[in-house]
């Protein structure tokens, strides 16, 4: 079967640096903009590292987690979500979801990487972390588990992506499964980092670990829709019947997940209003300092507008989906910010009724914090635009001659090979381990 | 379902003679049990503050988990906010300007006859189940196995600041000079390990508001102040259940002086009636 020997660059759908050179000037400008943003962010972040973060960051002793942690959480939540939603297809065999897998796993890795870029500028001694995380692990620390599991998650996702490119479905499926399990464990541990702080009633409890998982799935659906429809804008050829079906399926599941998060938010507000420890913070959401964040960004941009637009789009109006999910990404960013910052607003001594802590604490992100966050965002955006070109819209080479005995799988878009006397359907089932 | 109708008016009085001695005894026993539960509850509620305040378990424990079990009793109303303790701490432990290991909070009252303001010194509570120790990913902060002091191993600190948020007493800050989170160590590094008996803040306090000592030593002032029923002892944020080792009480009470002078029954001395 000589036909099985396929040029590796074709098999990976890899277009090389030439694809970047051939991009339109406008596209190059966008890439240059994000590259510049990432470089500027890294430069400002390194400046902060040199002069000492406490001189340039807005975080204080009492509000010690600021914009950087919010941005980190935004990135890793989206990464986990991309993994969760895409696993419906290439791990659990939901056919409709299969075509999104390559882009989703690629972006999942990039979001994770972007998250690590941001946390690098938040951790005061990132180099010590690499040493002491291994030499002196604290197994009861959620922070330790979160860091370690996310490290393992990134490794699994990279291996999975390799096998996706290689079209080795059984191994990519195994790695995807391990990545999913480890990713969910890591992500719920991130929720538990907050949920297990006794002294912080706004965070404490099982709510956040659970919320984080559902919220991640929602972010993942949103991100897949946004990046797929934006990819369609860049290269309309990526859209075909399979991809249209996939977008429709992801739209449906995203609508469902937004509804779940609305439900979560309603009960967070209602239970918080009758809780002594949460009341002040909840009231600052409803009518205080955080009311614009909450009502405009979190509720309107993050939930109601996308819910309305996604239902209106019926899953096939890609322009509408792109706008809905693009705005939703901004709303989701504020959702993360509204978890991290308000949880620290009430000083631990507020309930003691002392003069010093009578008012809620305030926090404003500094220029250095904003730029260090944009470093990670710039890296992710650059990786996306480069990936769309170099990896040919995450599709397989369509114009190549399908090798002898092979065919393009209707499920995943990959080239499959039929055994002797096998139908296409049987071959597809064999490749995807569906019995 | 029908309930039997009982007409109390037509019931015959059986008299007390028909009640056997055994029945009588059982009834009394029941009453005592009920009363005992209430009495017990009352006593528990009186002592339970000390129970939670105590370094380990409920009630007066005989054995503390550490020896010497360092602890501080803050007699709140003795504090005059002179901040000598804060200054002494800064000098002794080389605290930068932007940080502090201890501070004094102000609580204002209106409509009270005796005073309008109270000062509450706060510092690391050296909790027996310390949330910061659980939260640290690299064991950079730990309970000293001998003294129970929550200490830092600065070289392991990665600066993730989780401990700062885990602490329900705002006792931690990031020190750029140490490149690590810094906190009160009961002056272990600067004083106790070199043979001193008191922390810098306790030694500097002119009114005796801060009393420092060993909770396992029955002769120690800290032991005596905590192990008494007469005056209430409490801890900050007991609901967080961190089993702190900083105890608070009011200050200018004669009964405590009596305890310290071992005149336990001054007011109710049966010989003097």
PDB file of C-alpha atoms in Angstrom, chain A residues 49 52-55 57 59-65 69 122-126 128-130 132-145 192-194 196-201 203 344 347-357, chain B residues 98-108 120 122-123 125 129 131-140 153-162 164-174 176-180 236-237 240-242 248:
ATOM      1  CA  UNK A  49      10.448  42.319  37.825  1.00  0.00           C
ATOM      2  CA  UNK A  52      10.265  45.151  42.329  1.00  0.00           C
ATOM      3  CA  UNK A  53       6.564  44.522  41.876  1.00  0.00           C
ATOM      4  CA  UNK A  54       5.504  46.354  45.026  1.00  0.00           C
ATOM      5  CA  UNK A  55       6.651  49.628  43.475  1.00  0.00           C
ATOM      6  CA  UNK A  57       1.740  46.953  40.921  1.00  0.00           C
ATOM      7  CA  UNK A  59      -1.909  45.044  44.641  1.00  0.00           C
ATOM      8  CA  UNK A  60      -1.542  45.569  48.373  1.00  0.00           C
ATOM      9  CA  UNK A  61      -1.095  43.532  51.487  1.00  0.00           C
ATOM     10  CA  UNK A  62      -4.835  42.952  51.812  1.00  0.00           C
ATOM     11  CA  UNK A  63      -5.793  42.860  48.143  1.00  0.00           C
ATOM     12  CA  UNK A  64      -2.855  40.732  47.115  1.00  0.00           C
ATOM     13  CA  UNK A  65      -4.343  39.168  43.996  1.00  0.00           C
ATOM     14  CA  UNK A  69      -4.527  36.594  38.672  1.00  0.00           C
ATOM     15  CA  UNK A 122       2.631  37.639  39.232  1.00  0.00           C
ATOM     16  CA  UNK A 123       4.668  35.048  41.112  1.00  0.00           C
ATOM     17  CA  UNK A 124       7.449  36.889  42.885  1.00  0.00           C
ATOM     18  CA  UNK A 125      10.000  34.095  42.598  1.00  0.00           C
ATOM     19  CA  UNK A 126       8.995  32.035  39.544  1.00  0.00           C
ATOM     20  CA  UNK A 128      12.165  29.085  42.913  1.00  0.00           C
ATOM     21  CA  UNK A 129       8.798  27.597  42.038  1.00  0.00           C
ATOM     22  CA  UNK A 130      10.342  25.167  39.577  1.00  0.00           C
ATOM     23  CA  UNK A 132      10.666  23.831  45.430  1.00  0.00           C
ATOM     24  CA  UNK A 133       7.471  22.588  43.819  1.00  0.00           C
ATOM     25  CA  UNK A 134       9.399  19.380  43.235  1.00  0.00           C
ATOM     26  CA  UNK A 135      11.701  19.269  46.265  1.00  0.00           C
ATOM     27  CA  UNK A 136       9.258  20.402  48.909  1.00  0.00           C
ATOM     28  CA  UNK A 137       5.721  19.593  47.795  1.00  0.00           C
ATOM     29  CA  UNK A 138       2.832  20.289  50.153  1.00  0.00           C
ATOM     30  CA  UNK A 139       0.214  17.695  49.277  1.00  0.00           C
ATOM     31  CA  UNK A 140      -2.567  19.441  51.184  1.00  0.00           C
ATOM     32  CA  UNK A 141      -2.086  22.683  49.274  1.00  0.00           C
ATOM     33  CA  UNK A 142      -4.571  23.321  46.462  1.00  0.00           C
ATOM     34  CA  UNK A 143      -2.066  25.706  44.973  1.00  0.00           C
ATOM     35  CA  UNK A 144       0.461  22.881  44.646  1.00  0.00           C
ATOM     36  CA  UNK A 145      -2.055  20.549  43.033  1.00  0.00           C
ATOM     37  CA  UNK A 192     -10.597  25.172  45.584  1.00  0.00           C
ATOM     38  CA  UNK A 193      -7.638  27.536  45.960  1.00  0.00           C
ATOM     39  CA  UNK A 194     -10.359  30.129  46.522  1.00  0.00           C
ATOM     40  CA  UNK A 196     -10.848  26.580  50.814  1.00  0.00           C
ATOM     41  CA  UNK A 197      -9.846  29.933  52.270  1.00  0.00           C
ATOM     42  CA  UNK A 198     -11.756  29.990  55.578  1.00  0.00           C
ATOM     43  CA  UNK A 199     -11.253  33.655  56.191  1.00  0.00           C
ATOM     44  CA  UNK A 200     -12.884  34.721  52.916  1.00  0.00           C
ATOM     45  CA  UNK A 201     -16.623  34.049  53.094  1.00  0.00           C
ATOM     46  CA  UNK A 203     -15.068  32.475  48.201  1.00  0.00           C
ATOM     47  CA  UNK A 344     -10.750  40.452  48.930  1.00  0.00           C
ATOM     48  CA  UNK A 347     -11.000  43.135  55.227  1.00  0.00           C
ATOM     49  CA  UNK A 348     -10.711  40.227  57.652  1.00  0.00           C
ATOM     50  CA  UNK A 349     -11.092  42.749  60.490  1.00  0.00           C
ATOM     51  CA  UNK A 350     -14.179  44.428  59.032  1.00  0.00           C
ATOM     52  CA  UNK A 351     -16.524  42.322  61.153  1.00  0.00           C
ATOM     53  CA  UNK A 352     -14.640  43.413  64.266  1.00  0.00           C
ATOM     54  CA  UNK A 353     -16.126  46.877  63.749  1.00  0.00           C
ATOM     55  CA  UNK A 354     -12.826  48.730  63.905  1.00  0.00           C
ATOM     56  CA  UNK A 355     -12.277  52.183  62.486  1.00  0.00           C
ATOM     57  CA  UNK A 356      -9.357  51.174  60.252  1.00  0.00           C
ATOM     58  CA  UNK A 357     -11.365  48.595  58.316  1.00  0.00           C
TER      59      UNK A 357
ATOM     60  CA  UNK B  98       5.574  49.474  53.801  1.00  0.00           C
ATOM     61  CA  UNK B  99       5.047  46.447  56.039  1.00  0.00           C
ATOM     62  CA  UNK B 100       4.156  45.502  59.572  1.00  0.00           C
ATOM     63  CA  UNK B 101       3.962  42.317  61.604  1.00  0.00           C
ATOM     64  CA  UNK B 102       1.682  43.734  64.228  1.00  0.00           C
ATOM     65  CA  UNK B 103      -0.600  46.709  64.445  1.00  0.00           C
ATOM     66  CA  UNK B 104      -3.198  48.246  66.725  1.00  0.00           C
ATOM     67  CA  UNK B 105      -6.806  48.586  65.642  1.00  0.00           C
ATOM     68  CA  UNK B 106      -9.169  51.192  67.044  1.00  0.00           C
ATOM     69  CA  UNK B 107     -12.741  50.469  67.980  1.00  0.00           C
ATOM     70  CA  UNK B 108     -14.992  53.416  68.798  1.00  0.00           C
ATOM     71  CA  UNK B 120      -7.082  45.988  69.829  1.00  0.00           C
ATOM     72  CA  UNK B 122      -3.404  42.234  66.350  1.00  0.00           C
ATOM     73  CA  UNK B 123      -0.613  39.986  65.120  1.00  0.00           C
ATOM     74  CA  UNK B 125      -2.184  34.079  65.852  1.00  0.00           C
ATOM     75  CA  UNK B 129      -4.452  24.504  62.466  1.00  0.00           C
ATOM     76  CA  UNK B 131      -4.691  27.990  57.091  1.00  0.00           C
ATOM     77  CA  UNK B 132      -1.516  29.571  55.727  1.00  0.00           C
ATOM     78  CA  UNK B 133       0.490  26.405  56.374  1.00  0.00           C
ATOM     79  CA  UNK B 134      -2.102  24.332  54.535  1.00  0.00           C
ATOM     80  CA  UNK B 135      -2.231  26.758  51.618  1.00  0.00           C
ATOM     81  CA  UNK B 136       1.511  27.070  50.978  1.00  0.00           C
ATOM     82  CA  UNK B 137       2.476  24.970  47.939  1.00  0.00           C
ATOM     83  CA  UNK B 138       6.119  24.529  48.913  1.00  0.00           C
ATOM     84  CA  UNK B 139       6.038  24.247  52.722  1.00  0.00           C
ATOM     85  CA  UNK B 140       7.849  27.586  52.909  1.00  0.00           C
ATOM     86  CA  UNK B 153      11.692  29.341  55.364  1.00  0.00           C
ATOM     87  CA  UNK B 154      12.252  32.280  53.062  1.00  0.00           C
ATOM     88  CA  UNK B 155      14.305  30.499  50.424  1.00  0.00           C
ATOM     89  CA  UNK B 156      11.362  28.215  49.599  1.00  0.00           C
ATOM     90  CA  UNK B 157       8.832  31.038  49.200  1.00  0.00           C
ATOM     91  CA  UNK B 158       7.734  31.366  45.581  1.00  0.00           C
ATOM     92  CA  UNK B 159       5.714  34.509  46.264  1.00  0.00           C
ATOM     93  CA  UNK B 160       2.311  33.241  45.150  1.00  0.00           C
ATOM     94  CA  UNK B 161       0.717  35.130  48.076  1.00  0.00           C
ATOM     95  CA  UNK B 162      -1.856  32.424  48.738  1.00  0.00           C
ATOM     96  CA  UNK B 164      -1.616  36.145  52.628  1.00  0.00           C
ATOM     97  CA  UNK B 165      -5.175  35.495  51.523  1.00  0.00           C
ATOM     98  CA  UNK B 166      -5.510  32.299  53.536  1.00  0.00           C
ATOM     99  CA  UNK B 167      -4.644  34.123  56.749  1.00  0.00           C
ATOM    100  CA  UNK B 168      -7.823  35.281  58.505  1.00  0.00           C
ATOM    101  CA  UNK B 169      -5.781  37.724  60.600  1.00  0.00           C
ATOM    102  CA  UNK B 170      -4.013  39.743  57.890  1.00  0.00           C
ATOM    103  CA  UNK B 171      -0.713  38.822  59.504  1.00  0.00           C
ATOM    104  CA  UNK B 172       1.400  38.499  56.352  1.00  0.00           C
ATOM    105  CA  UNK B 173       2.965  40.792  53.781  1.00  0.00           C
ATOM    106  CA  UNK B 174       5.434  40.313  50.975  1.00  0.00           C
ATOM    107  CA  UNK B 176      10.827  42.679  48.798  1.00  0.00           C
ATOM    108  CA  UNK B 177      14.007  42.712  50.898  1.00  0.00           C
ATOM    109  CA  UNK B 178      13.619  39.081  51.923  1.00  0.00           C
ATOM    110  CA  UNK B 179      12.091  38.132  48.573  1.00  0.00           C
ATOM    111  CA  UNK B 180       9.568  36.199  50.623  1.00  0.00           C
ATOM    112  CA  UNK B 236     -10.591  36.656  67.145  1.00  0.00           C
ATOM    113  CA  UNK B 237     -12.652  35.055  64.370  1.00  0.00           C
ATOM    114  CA  UNK B 240     -12.733  30.112  61.198  1.00  0.00           C
ATOM    115  CA  UNK B 241     -11.740  27.341  63.623  1.00  0.00           C
ATOM    116  CA  UNK B 242      -8.033  27.894  63.261  1.00  0.00           C
ATOM    117  CA  UNK B 248      -7.940  38.324  74.329  1.00  0.00           C
TER     118      UNK B 248
END
